[in-house]
Coordinates of C-alpha atoms and ligand atoms in Angstrom, one line a residue:
M5 CA -14.7 -22.1 -25.4
T6 CA -12.4 -22.8 -28.3
L7 CA -10.2 -20.6 -30.4
S8 CA -12.6 -20.9 -33.3
A9 CA -15.2 -19.1 -31.2
L10 CA -13.0 -16.0 -31.1
S11 CA -13.8 -12.9 -33.1
P12 CA -11.8 -12.0 -36.2
T13 CA -10.1 -9.2 -34.3
S14 CA -8.9 -11.6 -31.6
R15 CA -7.7 -14.0 -34.3
R16 CA -5.4 -11.3 -35.5
R17 CA -3.7 -11.1 -32.1
S18 CA 0.0 -12.1 -31.7
W19 CA 1.1 -15.6 -31.0
R20 CA 1.7 -14.7 -27.4
T21 CA -1.9 -13.6 -27.0
S22 CA -3.0 -16.8 -28.7
L23 CA -0.9 -18.8 -26.3
V24 CA -2.7 -17.0 -23.4
L25 CA -6.0 -17.9 -24.9
V26 CA -5.1 -21.5 -25.5
L27 CA -3.9 -21.7 -21.9
L28 CA -7.2 -20.2 -20.7
A29 CA -9.4 -22.5 -22.7
P30 CA -9.7 -25.5 -20.4
A31 CA -10.2 -23.4 -17.3
L32 CA -12.9 -21.3 -19.1
A33 CA -14.7 -24.4 -20.2
S34 CA -14.9 -25.7 -16.6
C35 CA -16.2 -22.4 -15.2
R36 CA -19.7 -22.4 -13.9
P37 CA -21.7 -19.7 -12.2
A38 CA -20.6 -18.9 -8.7
T39 CA -21.1 -21.8 -6.4
P40 CA -19.7 -22.2 -2.9
V41 CA -16.8 -24.7 -2.9
A42 CA -17.3 -27.8 -0.9
G43 CA -15.0 -30.7 -0.1
P44 CA -11.3 -31.0 -0.4
A45 CA -10.9 -28.3 -3.0
G46 CA -11.8 -25.6 -0.6
P47 CA -9.4 -24.6 2.0
F48 CA -12.0 -22.3 3.7
T49 CA -14.1 -22.7 6.7
A50 CA -15.8 -19.3 6.8
R51 CA -16.4 -17.7 3.5
D52 CA -18.6 -15.1 2.0
S53 CA -21.5 -16.1 -0.2
R54 CA -19.2 -16.5 -3.2
G55 CA -17.2 -19.2 -1.6
H56 CA -13.8 -17.5 -1.2
S57 CA -11.9 -15.5 1.3
I58 CA -9.9 -13.2 -1.0
V59 CA -9.2 -9.7 0.5
P60 CA -9.6 -7.3 -1.2
A61 CA -12.6 -8.8 -3.0
P62 CA -11.9 -9.3 -6.7
L63 CA -14.1 -7.9 -9.4
S64 CA -15.4 -11.4 -10.3
V65 CA -14.8 -14.8 -8.9
Q66 CA -16.3 -18.0 -10.4
L67 CA -15.3 -21.1 -8.5
A68 CA -16.1 -24.5 -10.0
G69 CA -16.5 -27.6 -7.8
G70 CA -14.3 -30.6 -8.3
E71 CA -10.8 -31.4 -7.7
G72 CA -9.0 -28.1 -8.2
F73 CA -5.2 -27.8 -8.8
T74 CA -2.7 -29.4 -6.4
V75 CA 0.8 -28.0 -6.1
D76 CA 3.4 -30.7 -5.8
S77 CA 6.9 -31.5 -6.7
T78 CA 5.9 -32.0 -10.4
T79 CA 4.5 -28.5 -10.6
Q80 CA 6.4 -26.3 -13.1
I81 CA 6.4 -22.5 -13.3
A82 CA 6.5 -21.3 -16.9
I83 CA 6.8 -17.7 -18.2
A84 CA 5.5 -17.0 -21.7
G85 CA 8.2 -15.6 -23.9
G86 CA 8.6 -11.9 -24.4
A87 CA 7.7 -10.9 -20.8
P88 CA 9.7 -8.1 -19.3
P89 CA 12.4 -8.9 -16.7
E90 CA 10.3 -7.9 -13.7
V91 CA 8.1 -11.0 -14.5
D92 CA 11.1 -13.2 -13.7
F93 CA 11.1 -11.7 -10.2
V94 CA 7.3 -12.3 -9.9
A95 CA 7.8 -15.9 -10.9
Q96 CA 10.7 -16.3 -8.5
Q97 CA 8.5 -15.0 -5.6
L98 CA 5.8 -17.5 -6.6
F99 CA 8.4 -20.3 -6.7
D100 CA 9.6 -19.3 -3.2
M101 CA 6.1 -19.0 -1.9
L102 CA 5.2 -22.5 -3.0
G103 CA 8.4 -24.0 -1.7
L104 CA 9.0 -25.9 -4.9
P105 CA 12.1 -28.1 -5.6
V106 CA 14.8 -26.7 -7.8
T107 CA 13.6 -28.8 -10.7
S108 CA 10.5 -26.6 -10.7
R109 CA 12.4 -23.3 -11.1
P110 CA 10.7 -20.8 -13.3
R111 CA 11.5 -21.2 -16.9
R112 CA 10.9 -19.0 -19.9
L113 CA 9.2 -20.7 -22.8
V114 CA 10.7 -20.4 -26.2
E115 CA 8.5 -19.1 -29.0
G116 CA 5.7 -21.5 -29.8
E117 CA 6.4 -23.8 -26.9
M118 CA 3.4 -24.7 -24.7
P119 CA 3.8 -25.1 -21.0
A120 CA 4.1 -28.6 -19.7
P121 CA 1.1 -30.3 -18.0
R122 CA 0.8 -29.3 -14.3
S123 CA 2.3 -25.9 -14.9
I124 CA 1.5 -22.5 -13.5
A125 CA 2.0 -20.3 -16.5
L126 CA 2.5 -16.5 -16.2
A127 CA 1.9 -14.5 -19.3
I128 CA 1.8 -10.8 -20.3
D129 CA -1.2 -10.1 -22.5
A130 CA -0.8 -6.5 -23.5
G131 CA -4.0 -6.6 -25.5
N132 CA -6.3 -7.5 -22.5
S133 CA -8.6 -4.5 -22.2
T134 CA -10.5 -5.6 -19.1
V135 CA -7.8 -5.8 -16.5
G136 CA -6.2 -2.3 -16.6
D137 CA -2.6 -1.6 -15.7
E138 CA -2.7 -3.5 -12.4
G139 CA -5.4 -6.2 -12.8
Y140 CA -5.1 -9.8 -13.8
E141 CA -7.0 -12.8 -15.0
L142 CA -6.5 -16.1 -13.2
N143 CA -7.7 -19.5 -14.5
V144 CA -7.3 -22.5 -12.4
A145 CA -8.0 -26.0 -13.8
T146 CA -7.0 -29.4 -12.5
D147 CA -4.1 -29.7 -15.0
R148 CA -3.0 -26.1 -15.3
V149 CA -3.1 -22.6 -13.8
T150 CA -2.8 -19.6 -16.0
L151 CA -2.2 -16.1 -14.8
A152 CA -2.3 -13.3 -17.4
A153 CA -2.0 -9.6 -17.0
R154 CA -1.0 -6.5 -19.0
S155 CA 1.9 -5.8 -16.6
A156 CA 4.2 -7.4 -14.1
A157 CA 2.3 -5.6 -11.4
G158 CA -0.9 -7.3 -12.5
L159 CA 0.9 -10.7 -12.3
F160 CA 2.2 -9.8 -8.9
H161 CA -1.4 -9.1 -7.7
G162 CA -2.5 -12.3 -9.3
V163 CA 0.1 -14.2 -7.3
Q164 CA -1.3 -12.7 -4.1
T165 CA -4.7 -14.1 -5.1
I166 CA -3.2 -17.5 -5.8
R167 CA -1.7 -17.3 -2.3
Q168 CA -5.1 -16.5 -0.8
L169 CA -6.7 -19.3 -2.7
L170 CA -4.3 -21.7 -1.1
P171 CA -4.7 -22.9 2.4
V172 CA -3.0 -21.0 5.2
S173 CA -0.2 -23.6 5.3
V174 CA 1.3 -21.8 2.3
E175 CA 2.5 -19.3 4.9
Y176 CA 4.5 -22.0 6.6
P177 CA 7.2 -22.7 4.0
A178 CA 9.0 -25.3 6.1
A179 CA 5.9 -27.3 7.1
V180 CA 6.2 -31.0 6.5
G181 CA 3.5 -32.8 4.5
R182 CA 1.4 -29.8 3.7
V183 CA -1.1 -30.0 0.8
L184 CA -1.3 -27.0 -1.3
R185 CA -4.6 -27.2 -3.3
M186 CA -6.7 -24.5 -4.8
P187 CA -10.2 -24.6 -6.2
A188 CA -10.7 -24.6 -9.9
G189 CA -12.3 -21.5 -11.3
R190 CA -11.7 -18.1 -12.8
V191 CA -10.9 -14.7 -11.2
V192 CA -11.0 -11.5 -13.2
D193 CA -9.8 -8.6 -11.2
V194 CA -9.0 -4.9 -11.6
P195 CA -8.5 -2.2 -8.9
R196 CA -11.1 0.5 -8.5
F197 CA -8.5 3.2 -7.5
A198 CA -4.9 3.7 -8.6
W199 CA -3.8 4.9 -5.1
R200 CA -4.0 2.3 -2.4
G201 CA -1.8 3.5 0.3
A202 CA -0.5 3.0 3.8
M203 CA 1.4 5.6 5.8
L204 CA 3.9 5.0 8.6
D205 CA 4.9 7.8 10.9
V206 CA 8.5 6.8 11.6
S207 CA 9.2 10.2 13.2
R208 CA 7.4 10.1 16.5
H209 CA 8.8 6.7 17.1
F210 CA 11.4 5.3 14.8
L211 CA 10.8 1.9 13.1
S212 CA 13.8 0.0 11.7
A213 CA 14.2 -0.7 8.0
D214 CA 13.6 -4.4 8.7
D215 CA 10.3 -3.6 10.5
V216 CA 9.2 -1.4 7.6
K217 CA 10.0 -4.3 5.2
R218 CA 7.7 -6.6 7.2
Y219 CA 5.0 -4.0 6.8
I220 CA 5.6 -3.9 3.1
D221 CA 5.3 -7.7 3.0
V222 CA 1.7 -7.5 4.4
M223 CA 0.9 -4.5 2.2
A224 CA 1.7 -6.7 -0.8
L225 CA -0.5 -9.5 0.4
Y226 CA -3.4 -7.0 0.3
K227 CA -2.5 -5.4 -3.1
L228 CA -1.6 -2.0 -1.6
N229 CA 0.7 0.0 -3.8
R230 CA 1.9 3.2 -2.1
L231 CA 4.0 3.4 1.1
H232 CA 4.0 6.9 2.4
L233 CA 6.8 7.4 4.9
H234 CA 6.4 10.4 7.3
L235 CA 10.1 11.0 7.6
S236 CA 10.2 14.2 9.7
D237 CA 8.2 15.9 12.4
D238 CA 8.8 17.9 15.6
Q239 CA 10.2 14.8 17.4
G240 CA 12.5 13.3 14.8
W241 CA 14.3 13.6 11.5
R242 CA 14.7 10.1 10.0
I243 CA 16.6 10.3 6.8
E244 CA 20.3 11.1 6.2
I245 CA 20.8 14.3 4.1
K246 CA 24.4 14.4 3.2
S247 CA 24.6 18.2 2.7
R248 CA 22.9 18.8 6.1
P249 CA 24.4 16.3 8.5
N250 CA 23.0 17.9 11.7
L251 CA 19.5 16.8 10.7
T252 CA 20.3 13.3 11.7
V253 CA 23.0 14.0 14.3
V254 CA 20.7 16.3 16.3
G255 CA 17.2 15.9 14.7
G256 CA 17.4 12.1 14.6
S257 CA 18.7 11.7 18.1
T258 CA 15.5 11.3 20.0
Q259 CA 11.7 10.5 19.8
V260 CA 8.5 10.9 21.7
G261 CA 9.2 10.2 25.4
G262 CA 13.0 10.8 24.9
G263 CA 14.1 7.4 23.6
P264 CA 17.1 7.0 21.2
G265 CA 15.4 7.9 17.9
G266 CA 17.2 6.8 14.8
F267 CA 17.3 7.4 11.1
Y268 CA 17.8 5.6 7.8
T269 CA 21.1 6.2 6.0
Q270 CA 20.7 6.9 2.3
A271 CA 21.9 3.4 1.5
Q272 CA 19.4 1.9 3.9
F273 CA 16.6 4.1 2.4
A274 CA 17.6 3.1 -1.1
D275 CA 17.5 -0.5 -0.1
L276 CA 14.0 -0.1 1.4
V277 CA 12.8 1.6 -1.8
A278 CA 14.2 -1.2 -3.9
Y279 CA 12.4 -3.8 -1.6
A280 CA 9.2 -1.9 -2.1
T281 CA 9.7 -1.5 -5.8
Q282 CA 10.1 -5.3 -6.2
R283 CA 6.7 -5.6 -4.7
F284 CA 5.2 -3.0 -7.0
I285 CA 4.9 -0.5 -4.1
T286 CA 5.9 3.1 -4.7
V287 CA 7.6 4.9 -1.8
V288 CA 6.2 8.4 -1.1
P289 CA 8.6 10.3 1.1
E290 CA 7.2 13.1 3.3
I291 CA 9.1 15.9 4.8
D292 CA 6.6 17.8 6.8
M293 CA 6.8 21.6 6.4
P294 CA 6.6 24.5 7.3
G295 CA 5.2 23.3 10.6
H296 CA 6.0 20.0 12.4
T297 CA 9.6 21.0 12.0
N298 CA 11.1 21.3 15.4
A299 CA 13.7 18.5 14.7
A300 CA 15.0 20.5 11.7
L301 CA 14.9 23.8 13.6
A302 CA 16.9 22.2 16.4
S303 CA 19.5 21.0 13.9
Y304 CA 20.1 24.3 12.1
A305 CA 19.7 27.7 13.8
E306 CA 19.5 29.5 10.4
L307 CA 16.1 27.9 9.8
N308 CA 14.6 29.9 12.7
C309 CA 13.6 33.6 12.3
D310 CA 15.4 34.5 15.5
G311 CA 18.5 32.6 14.5
V312 CA 18.4 30.5 17.7
A313 CA 18.0 26.7 17.5
P314 CA 15.4 25.4 20.0
P315 CA 16.0 22.3 22.0
V316 CA 14.9 18.9 20.7
Y317 CA 11.3 18.1 21.5
T318 CA 9.9 14.8 22.9
G319 CA 6.2 15.7 23.7
I320 CA 3.2 15.3 21.5
R321 CA 1.8 18.8 21.1
V322 CA 1.2 20.0 17.5
G323 CA 1.2 23.3 15.8
F324 CA 4.0 25.2 17.6
S325 CA 6.9 25.0 15.1
T326 CA 7.5 26.7 11.8
L327 CA 10.4 27.2 9.4
C328 CA 11.2 30.8 8.9
V329 CA 9.4 31.4 5.6
E330 CA 10.8 34.9 5.1
R331 CA 14.4 33.7 4.9
E332 CA 16.1 32.5 1.7
T333 CA 18.2 30.0 3.7
T334 CA 14.9 28.1 4.3
Y335 CA 14.4 27.6 0.5
A336 CA 18.0 26.6 -0.1
F337 CA 17.5 24.0 2.7
I338 CA 14.3 22.7 1.2
D339 CA 15.9 22.4 -2.2
D340 CA 18.8 20.3 -0.8
V341 CA 16.4 18.0 1.0
V342 CA 14.1 17.5 -2.0
R343 CA 17.1 17.0 -4.3
E344 CA 18.8 14.4 -2.2
I345 CA 15.6 12.4 -1.3
G346 CA 14.3 12.8 -4.9
G347 CA 17.5 11.2 -6.1
L348 CA 16.8 8.1 -4.0
I349 CA 13.4 7.3 -5.3
P350 CA 12.2 6.2 -8.8
G351 CA 8.6 7.2 -7.8
P352 CA 7.2 10.6 -9.0
Y353 CA 5.8 11.9 -5.7
F354 CA 7.2 14.1 -2.9
H355 CA 4.9 14.9 0.1
V356 CA 5.5 18.2 1.7
G357 CA 3.1 17.9 4.7
G358 CA 1.7 21.4 5.1
D359 CA -0.6 20.4 8.0
E360 CA -1.4 22.2 11.3
V361 CA 0.5 25.5 10.9
E362 CA -0.5 27.9 13.6
K363 CA 2.4 30.3 13.6
L364 CA 2.0 31.9 10.1
T365 CA -0.6 34.2 8.6
A366 CA -2.7 32.6 5.8
P367 CA -1.0 34.7 3.1
Q368 CA 2.5 33.7 4.4
Y369 CA 1.4 30.0 4.5
R370 CA 0.0 30.1 1.0
R371 CA 3.1 31.8 -0.5
F372 CA 5.3 29.2 1.2
I373 CA 3.4 26.3 -0.3
E374 CA 3.4 27.9 -3.8
R375 CA 7.1 28.4 -3.6
V376 CA 7.8 24.9 -2.3
E377 CA 5.6 23.5 -5.1
G378 CA 8.0 25.2 -7.6
I379 CA 11.0 23.6 -5.9
V380 CA 9.4 20.1 -6.0
R381 CA 8.4 20.5 -9.6
A382 CA 11.9 21.8 -10.6
R383 CA 13.3 18.6 -9.1
G384 CA 11.0 16.6 -11.3
K385 CA 8.4 15.4 -8.7
T386 CA 4.7 15.8 -8.1
M387 CA 3.8 17.6 -4.9
I388 CA 1.4 16.1 -2.4
G389 CA 0.3 17.9 0.7
W390 CA -2.3 17.5 3.5
G391 CA -5.7 19.1 2.9
E392 CA -4.5 22.5 4.3
I393 CA -2.5 23.2 1.1
A394 CA -5.7 23.3 -1.1
P395 CA -6.3 27.1 -0.7
A396 CA -2.9 27.9 -2.0
N397 CA -2.6 28.7 -5.7
I398 CA -1.2 25.3 -6.7
S399 CA -1.2 23.3 -9.9
A400 CA -4.0 20.9 -10.7
S401 CA -1.3 18.3 -11.1
S402 CA -0.4 18.5 -7.5
I403 CA -2.3 16.1 -5.1
V404 CA -4.2 16.9 -2.0
Q405 CA -4.6 14.4 0.9
H406 CA -7.8 14.9 2.7
W407 CA -7.7 14.1 6.5
H408 CA -10.0 16.2 8.6
N409 CA -12.1 19.4 8.2
D410 CA -10.0 20.7 5.4
S411 CA -10.8 22.3 2.1
S412 CA -9.8 19.6 -0.4
Q413 CA -12.8 20.5 -2.5
L414 CA -11.0 23.7 -3.6
H415 CA -8.4 21.5 -5.3
V416 CA -11.1 19.4 -7.0
A417 CA -12.6 22.7 -8.3
R418 CA -9.4 23.5 -10.1
G419 CA -9.3 20.0 -11.7
G420 CA -7.0 18.4 -9.1
R421 CA -7.2 15.0 -7.5
V422 CA -7.5 14.0 -3.9
I423 CA -6.4 11.1 -1.8
L424 CA -8.9 10.2 0.9
S425 CA -7.6 9.6 4.5
P426 CA -10.5 10.9 6.6
A427 CA -9.4 10.4 10.2
K428 CA -12.7 8.9 11.3
H429 CA -12.4 6.0 8.9
M430 CA -8.8 5.7 7.7
Y431 CA -6.6 6.8 10.7
L432 CA -5.1 3.6 11.9
D433 CA -3.9 5.4 15.1
M434 CA -7.5 5.9 16.4
K435 CA -8.5 3.5 19.2
Y436 CA -10.7 0.6 18.1
D437 CA -12.9 0.9 21.2
S438 CA -12.8 2.5 24.6
T439 CA -10.6 -0.3 26.0
T440 CA -7.8 0.0 23.4
M441 CA -4.6 0.7 25.3
L442 CA -2.7 2.3 22.3
G443 CA -3.7 5.1 20.0
L444 CA -5.5 8.4 20.2
R445 CA -9.2 9.2 20.0
W446 CA -9.6 12.8 18.9
A447 CA -11.4 11.7 15.7
G448 CA -13.5 9.1 17.5
L449 CA -13.3 5.3 17.9
V450 CA -12.6 3.5 14.7
E451 CA -13.6 -0.2 14.8
V452 CA -13.0 -2.4 11.7
R453 CA -16.5 -1.7 10.5
D454 CA -16.0 2.1 10.7
A455 CA -12.8 1.8 8.6
Y456 CA -14.6 -0.4 6.1
A457 CA -17.7 2.0 5.9
L458 CA -15.9 4.6 3.8
D459 CA -17.4 5.0 0.3
P460 CA -14.8 7.0 -1.6
G461 CA -17.2 7.8 -4.4
T462 CA -19.6 9.8 -2.2
Y463 CA -17.5 10.8 0.8
I464 CA -16.9 14.5 0.1
P465 CA -20.1 16.2 -1.0
G466 CA -19.8 17.4 -4.6
V467 CA -16.6 15.5 -5.3
P468 CA -17.1 12.8 -7.9
E469 CA -15.3 9.5 -7.9
S470 CA -13.2 10.6 -10.9
A471 CA -11.5 13.2 -8.7
I472 CA -10.5 10.6 -6.1
L473 CA -7.1 9.2 -6.7
G474 CA -7.6 6.6 -4.0
V475 CA -7.4 6.0 -0.3
E476 CA -4.6 5.8 2.3
G477 CA -4.5 4.6 5.9
P478 CA -2.1 6.7 8.0
L479 CA -0.5 5.2 11.1
W480 CA 0.7 8.0 13.4
S481 CA 3.0 6.8 16.1
E482 CA 2.8 9.1 19.1
T483 CA 1.7 6.1 21.3
L484 CA 3.4 3.3 19.3
V485 CA 6.9 2.2 20.4
K486 CA 7.6 -1.2 19.0
R487 CA 6.8 -3.1 15.9
Q488 CA 4.1 -5.1 17.6
D489 CA 2.3 -1.8 18.6
F490 CA 2.3 -0.6 15.0
E491 CA 0.9 -4.0 13.9
Y492 CA -1.8 -4.1 16.5
M493 CA -3.2 -0.8 15.3
A494 CA -2.8 -1.5 11.6
F495 CA -4.2 -5.0 11.4
P496 CA -6.8 -5.9 10.5
R497 CA -7.9 -2.3 9.6
L498 CA -5.3 -2.1 6.9
A499 CA -7.1 -4.9 5.1
A500 CA -10.3 -2.9 5.2
V501 CA -8.4 0.1 3.7
A502 CA -7.1 -2.2 1.0
E503 CA -10.6 -3.4 0.1
V504 CA -12.0 0.1 0.1
G505 CA -9.3 1.1 -2.4
W506 CA -9.2 -2.0 -4.6
S507 CA -12.7 -3.5 -4.8
A508 CA -15.5 -2.4 -7.0
A509 CA -18.5 -1.1 -5.2
S510 CA -20.5 -4.1 -6.6
A511 CA -18.0 -6.6 -5.1
R512 CA -17.9 -5.0 -1.6
G513 CA -20.1 -5.5 1.4
W514 CA -19.6 -5.7 5.1
D515 CA -21.3 -9.0 5.6
G516 CA -19.0 -10.7 3.1
F517 CA -15.9 -8.8 4.2
R518 CA -16.2 -9.9 7.8
L519 CA -16.5 -13.5 6.8
R520 CA -13.6 -13.4 4.4
L521 CA -11.5 -11.4 6.9
A522 CA -12.1 -14.0 9.5
E523 CA -10.0 -16.4 7.4
H524 CA -7.1 -14.0 7.5
G525 CA -6.7 -14.4 11.3
P526 CA -4.8 -17.7 10.9
R527 CA -2.9 -16.2 8.0
L528 CA -1.8 -13.1 9.9
Q529 CA -0.9 -15.3 12.8
A530 CA 1.2 -17.5 10.5
L531 CA 3.0 -14.3 9.4
G532 CA 3.7 -13.4 13.0
I533 CA 1.6 -10.3 12.9
N534 CA 0.2 -9.0 16.2
F535 CA -3.3 -8.1 15.1
Y536 CA -6.4 -6.9 17.0
R537 CA -9.0 -9.7 17.4
S538 CA -11.9 -7.5 16.8
G539 CA -15.2 -8.8 18.2
Q540 CA -16.9 -7.8 14.9
I541 CA -15.1 -10.6 13.1
P542 CA -16.0 -14.3 13.5
W543 CA -12.4 -15.5 13.7
P544 CA -12.1 -19.3 13.5
R545 CA -11.2 -20.9 16.7
Ligands
NGO14 C1 -3.0 14.8 12.6 C2 -1.7 15.5 12.7 C3 -0.5 14.5 13.0 C4 -0.9 13.6 14.2 C5 -2.2 12.9 13.9 C6 -2.7 12.0 15.0 C7 -2.3 15.2 10.5 C8 -2.3 15.3 9.0 N1 -1.6 15.9 11.3 O1 -3.0 14.3 11.2 O2 0.6 15.3 13.3 O3 0.1 12.7 14.5 O4 -3.3 13.8 13.5 O5 -3.8 11.3 14.8

C-alpha cells in the first residue's frame, strides 16, 4: 500500500494523519492473512488458531511470519507532534515496560520529522473512524512499530497489546539477557462495550491503597476501564468524610470477624484515583444505602429512626439495616457524603447501592431512591444503583447494575442503560468448584468457563445490546482477608470478564480463549499474582 493508493478524501488529511499513514505503509505491505507464527518471532507455546495469546481478543489480528521487531538498546520511542500531554505518560509507561536505556527516552517529533529507524512511534490520528474512542491500530514491521489511536486511552490499550505480543520476560524488568521480540503484523482493535468494570468490596475486609493499586495494574493489562469501589457496608466505612468524622473513627474501626478494619484518608483516596486515571480507569465510588448501612448507623445516632446508634457489626448477614428515610438529617448526611466524595473524583459516576433492603415498604424505598437521585444529580454526578432501584421513578440517564433476579428491564423500558453483573457469571466471590476454600456459593459454582459464557447481547430477554453499557465483575469480600485471597478469586476470571466486555462476538470463543489464557499463567506468576490454576485451562508446565 502506498500513499498514492489513498482516496482523495484521505489525501486531504492533515500532515499528522499523513505521517501516520506513511508509518503504517511498510507494516501494511508485509501483512498476510492470518497464519500461525512459527519460529523465533513467536513467543508463544499455546495459542489460539490465529497465532496469538492476546486477552481480551482484538477485533482483528494478522500476523506475518518472518523476523518481527526486536526491542534493543537502539530502539527509540517517538511521539508524533500535536499529541495531548497524556500521551507522554503513555510513552513513559512503554519506556519503563521495555526497560530501555536513557538514550531511548520518549521524544516528541517536530513537525515534518520522521521517526528514526528502529522506532516505536505513537501517534494520535483523530480522523481514524474504525477504532472508536478507546481502540487502536498497531503495525509491527522489522524496522518499525507504529501505534495509532484517536485518544491517549487507545494508545494505552495498544501498549498493553504490545506487552502481550512480547514474551513473558517483559514482566521481569531486571532480567539479564532477555530478548524482547514481537511478531510482525497488524492489529486493529476496538472495544465492544464502553463499560468494562471490576468491583472491589473493601468494606467487609479492608484492602490497603497499595493492594488496590496492584489490582489496578492487572486491570490495565486486560483493558478494563472502571474500578467500582464498594466503600461502605454494614461491617465498615472506608473513606474519610471530613464533615462526619465518626464514620471512620467508629464505622471504619472493624470488619467481618472483628479485625482492625481501616479506611482511606481523602488524600490517599485522591492518590488512588490519580493512579487509576493515569491508567485510563475511572473510579466509581459506592456508598451503599439505605440498607447495608450499619457502620454509618453505629457512627451517628441521628441516622436511626429511634435515635439510638447500634453497635458495630462483624457478621455476614444482609438486609437488616436501614437509614431512617423519614428524617431530614438523613438527606443532609447523604448530601455531605456525595459532595465530599464527588469532589475527589474526576469521573461522572456515583453508585448509591440500593440493594437488599428489607426494612422499608416499597413506596418508602422508591421515594428514598428518587430523592437520592436528586442529590447525586445536584452534585453533578450520574447515579448508578443495583437492580433493585429500577422500579423507582428515576431518570433514563441514571444507570442500573443488574446482579440477580431484579427488574433491570424496567429501566431499559424507560430508555435507560444497564451494566451486567449477573452473579452466576460475573460474581468473582462465587466458588470455582466444590473444593474452593474461599468464597460463597449462593449463586452456584462459577468456573472460568461459566464466567466466560455470558453473552451480554442476549442475556436479559428483550433487552437489546444497545441498552447494555457493559459488564462488571464484583468481588465481595466476606470470606477474603488478605490480598492473596482477593487475587485467588479474581484471577483468572477477571480476564474472562475483560474479554466478555471488550471482544467482538466474532472474535470470541471458549476454545481459543482457554488456549490464549493458558499463556497468561506465566505472566500472572511473573506479576506475583496468586491465581487459581483452573483445570479447564491447559497451563504450560
Ligand atoms: C449480594 C449482596 C452483597 C453480598 C454479595 C455476596 C449484592 C448486590 N448485594 O450482591 O452484599 O456481599 O451478594 O455474593
